[in-house]
C-alpha positions as a printed Julia matrix, in Angstrom:
214×3 Matrix{Float64}:
 -155.79   92.41   0.61
 -157.91   89.39   1.5
 -157.95   88.43  -2.16
 -154.13   88.52  -2.32
 -153.79   86.52   0.92
 -156.18   83.84  -0.38
 -154.27   83.58  -3.62
 -151.01   83.19  -1.69
 -152.43   80.39   0.48
 -153.78   78.6   -2.6
 -150.35   78.85  -4.25
 -148.61   77.42  -1.19
 -151.06   74.48  -1.01
 -150.59   73.76  -4.7
 -146.81   73.84  -4.32
 -146.97   71.35  -1.46
 -149.19   68.81  -3.2
 -146.54   67.27  -5.52
 -144.5    66.35  -2.42
 -147.35   64.43  -0.8
 -147.28   60.64  -1.04
 -150.52   58.75  -0.94
 -150.07   55.36   0.74
 -152.43   52.69  -0.49
 -153.94   50.4    2.1
 -153.14   46.82   1.03
 -156.0    44.43   0.42
 -156.36   41.18   2.36
 -155.03   39.29  -0.66
 -151.97   41.55  -0.89
 -151.29   41.11   2.83
 -151.53   37.33   2.51
 -149.18   37.32  -0.48
 -146.63   39.44   1.38
 -146.83   37.18   4.43
 -146.37   34.08   2.29
 -143.35   35.59   0.57
 -141.64   36.36   3.87
 -142.72   33.13   5.62
 -140.06   30.72   6.85
 -139.63   27.79   4.44
 -137.43   25.11   6.03
 -137.59   22.79   3.02
 -136.34   25.49   0.67
 -133.6    26.42   3.14
 -132.35   22.83   3.36
 -132.67   22.27  -0.39
 -130.46   25.31  -1.03
 -127.57   23.93   1.05
 -127.96   20.17   0.55
 -125.76   19.52  -2.48
 -123.29   22.43  -2.23
 -122.69   22.2    1.54
 -124.3    19.31   3.42
 -123.21   16.37   1.27
 -119.58   17.58   0.92
 -119.43   18.35   4.65
 -120.33   14.79   5.56
 -117.91   13.31   3.05
 -115.1    15.34   4.61
 -116.11   15.19   8.28
 -117.14   11.54   8.57
 -114.9     8.97  10.18
 -114.89    5.2    9.85
 -117.65    3.6   11.91
 -115.33    1.54  14.12
 -113.17    4.58  14.91
 -116.07    6.92  15.64
 -117.96    4.38  17.73
 -114.87    3.49  19.78
 -113.97    7.12  20.51
 -117.58    8.04  21.28
 -117.75    5.19  23.8
 -114.52    6.17  25.57
 -114.71    9.96  25.27
 -117.91   11.47  23.84
 -116.49   15.01  23.95
 -113.3    14.14  22.09
 -115.35   12.27  19.5
 -117.63   15.27  19.16
 -114.71   17.63  18.63
 -113.34   15.38  15.88
 -116.45   14.04  14.17
 -119.28   16.27  15.39
 -120.22   19.91  15.74
 -117.94   21.57  18.33
 -120.1    24.72  18.16
 -123.29   22.95  19.3
 -125.34   24.22  22.22
 -123.8    22.98  25.46
 -127.02   21.24  26.5
 -127.45   19.4   23.19
 -126.33   15.77  22.93
 -123.38   14.88  20.72
 -123.94   13.58  17.22
 -121.21   12.18  14.98
 -120.49   12.03  11.25
 -119.72    8.51  10.07
 -119.17    6.45   6.92
 -119.04    2.71   6.3
 -119.88   -0.13   3.94
 -121.31   -3.47   5.02
 -123.77   -6.28   4.51
 -127.4    -5.97   5.52
 -128.07   -8.71   8.1
 -131.63   -7.67   8.99
 -134.24   -5.35   7.5
 -137.35   -3.96   9.15
 -139.29   -2.52   6.24
 -142.84   -3.24   7.42
 -142.79   -0.08   9.52
 -142.76    3.46   8.15
 -139.72    3.95  10.39
 -137.83    1.34   8.35
 -134.28    0.38   9.29
 -131.43   -1.82   8.11
 -129.04   -3.63  10.45
 -125.6    -3.51   8.85
 -122.51   -5.63   9.54
 -119.56   -3.36   8.79
 -116.7    -5.54  10.03
 -117.6    -8.9    8.53
 -118.29  -10.82  11.73
 -121.94  -11.47  10.85
 -123.27   -9.18  13.6
 -124.86   -5.78  13.16
 -122.64   -2.77  13.92
 -125.14   -0.03  13.02
 -128.84    0.45  12.44
 -129.54    2.66   9.4
 -132.78    4.6    9.01
 -134.29    4.42   5.54
 -137.65    6.06   6.27
 -139.94    7.45   5.23
 -140.4     8.23   8.93
 -136.99    9.17  10.36
 -136.34    9.77  14.03
 -134.17   12.57  15.38
 -132.31   15.51  13.88
 -128.79   14.07  13.67
 -128.16   15.42  10.16
 -128.86   18.99  11.27
 -127.11   18.68  14.62
 -123.77   17.45  13.25
 -123.31   20.43  10.91
 -120.96   23.11  12.2
 -122.25   25.84   9.85
 -125.86   26.08  11.08
 -126.77   27.74  14.34
 -129.9    27.88  16.49
 -129.4    31.64  17.0
 -130.0    32.23  13.28
 -133.62   31.16  13.7
 -136.59   33.03  15.1
 -137.57   30.41  17.66
 -137.45   26.76  18.68
 -140.3    25.89  16.31
 -138.38   27.07  13.25
 -135.27   25.25  14.46
 -137.26   22.0   14.85
 -138.86   22.39  11.42
 -135.42   22.98   9.93
 -134.14   19.75  11.52
 -137.09   17.73  10.24
 -136.52   19.05   6.72
 -133.12   17.35   6.54
 -134.86   14.0    6.98
 -137.4    14.91   4.33
 -134.6    15.94   1.98
 -132.84   12.59   2.47
 -136.13   10.84   1.72
 -136.75   12.73  -1.5
 -133.1    12.71  -2.65
 -132.37    8.98  -2.37
 -134.12    6.99   0.38
 -137.48    6.79  -1.39
 -135.77    4.98  -4.29
 -134.44    2.16  -2.11
 -136.36   -1.09  -2.64
 -138.17   -2.5    0.38
 -137.7    -6.16  -0.53
 -134.65   -8.37  -0.9
 -132.3    -6.12   1.07
 -130.89   -8.76   3.42
 -127.54   -9.89   2.06
 -127.04   -6.77  -0.03
 -124.06   -4.47   0.52
 -124.8    -0.85   1.39
 -122.46    2.13   1.51
 -123.54    4.81   3.96
 -122.44    8.28   4.99
 -124.43   10.08   7.66
 -124.73   10.88  11.35
 -125.81    9.27  14.6
 -126.43   10.49  18.15
 -124.43    9.09  21.06
 -125.98    5.64  21.65
 -127.51    4.7   24.97
 -126.01    1.69  26.71
 -125.48   -1.22  24.33
 -127.74    0.19  21.59
 -126.42    0.18  18.06
 -125.6     3.57  16.49
 -128.8     4.81  14.83
 -127.53    6.34  11.61
 -129.45    8.84   9.5
 -127.87    8.78   6.01
 -126.77   11.82   4.03
 -125.97    9.37   1.22
 -126.77    5.68   0.85
 -126.24    3.3   -2.05
 -127.18   -0.37  -2.41
 -124.9    -2.61  -4.43
 -126.72   -4.78  -6.98
């Protein structure tokens, strides 16, 4: 009887074994590889949307500099509804999509935060200050888009990194190719975004596209 019972138990154990799943403990290298694969990559995220979404968005959304600047000065909210991101966080400042062509009347290229002062209406005075990097201030390019949302990101750090990556993308896509000498007197064509200026400050435009006429 004991012999039969032992045989029965052995048979049951053997039958159960094929259903068991042995889980391998990952090595440190495997854990690191998995973490790297799932890590947030803001540059890759921006690169994926730059040409198919960002550049066309600005071409369609941007208004003429004189129109955007005038409306932003008289009614920032109305300007934001028309040329900005109406879905922005309520506490975030307005930024506006803009496009213009004009003559460079001053160029500060000694600094890493290089800028061009551009006369867009032909009166010889600057109407906008255009950032040409490589160091670019602000996150106007990110903030003007109506198809990106802070709530899609894990935290404020990721959101900030995402904003910075737009500036890096502009640098690598076209700004790094702009010469640093002989720009005064040249004609530039710009599409981009700027935050609501303070006081009498010129609009500080971060370009989504910029070309320099020969």
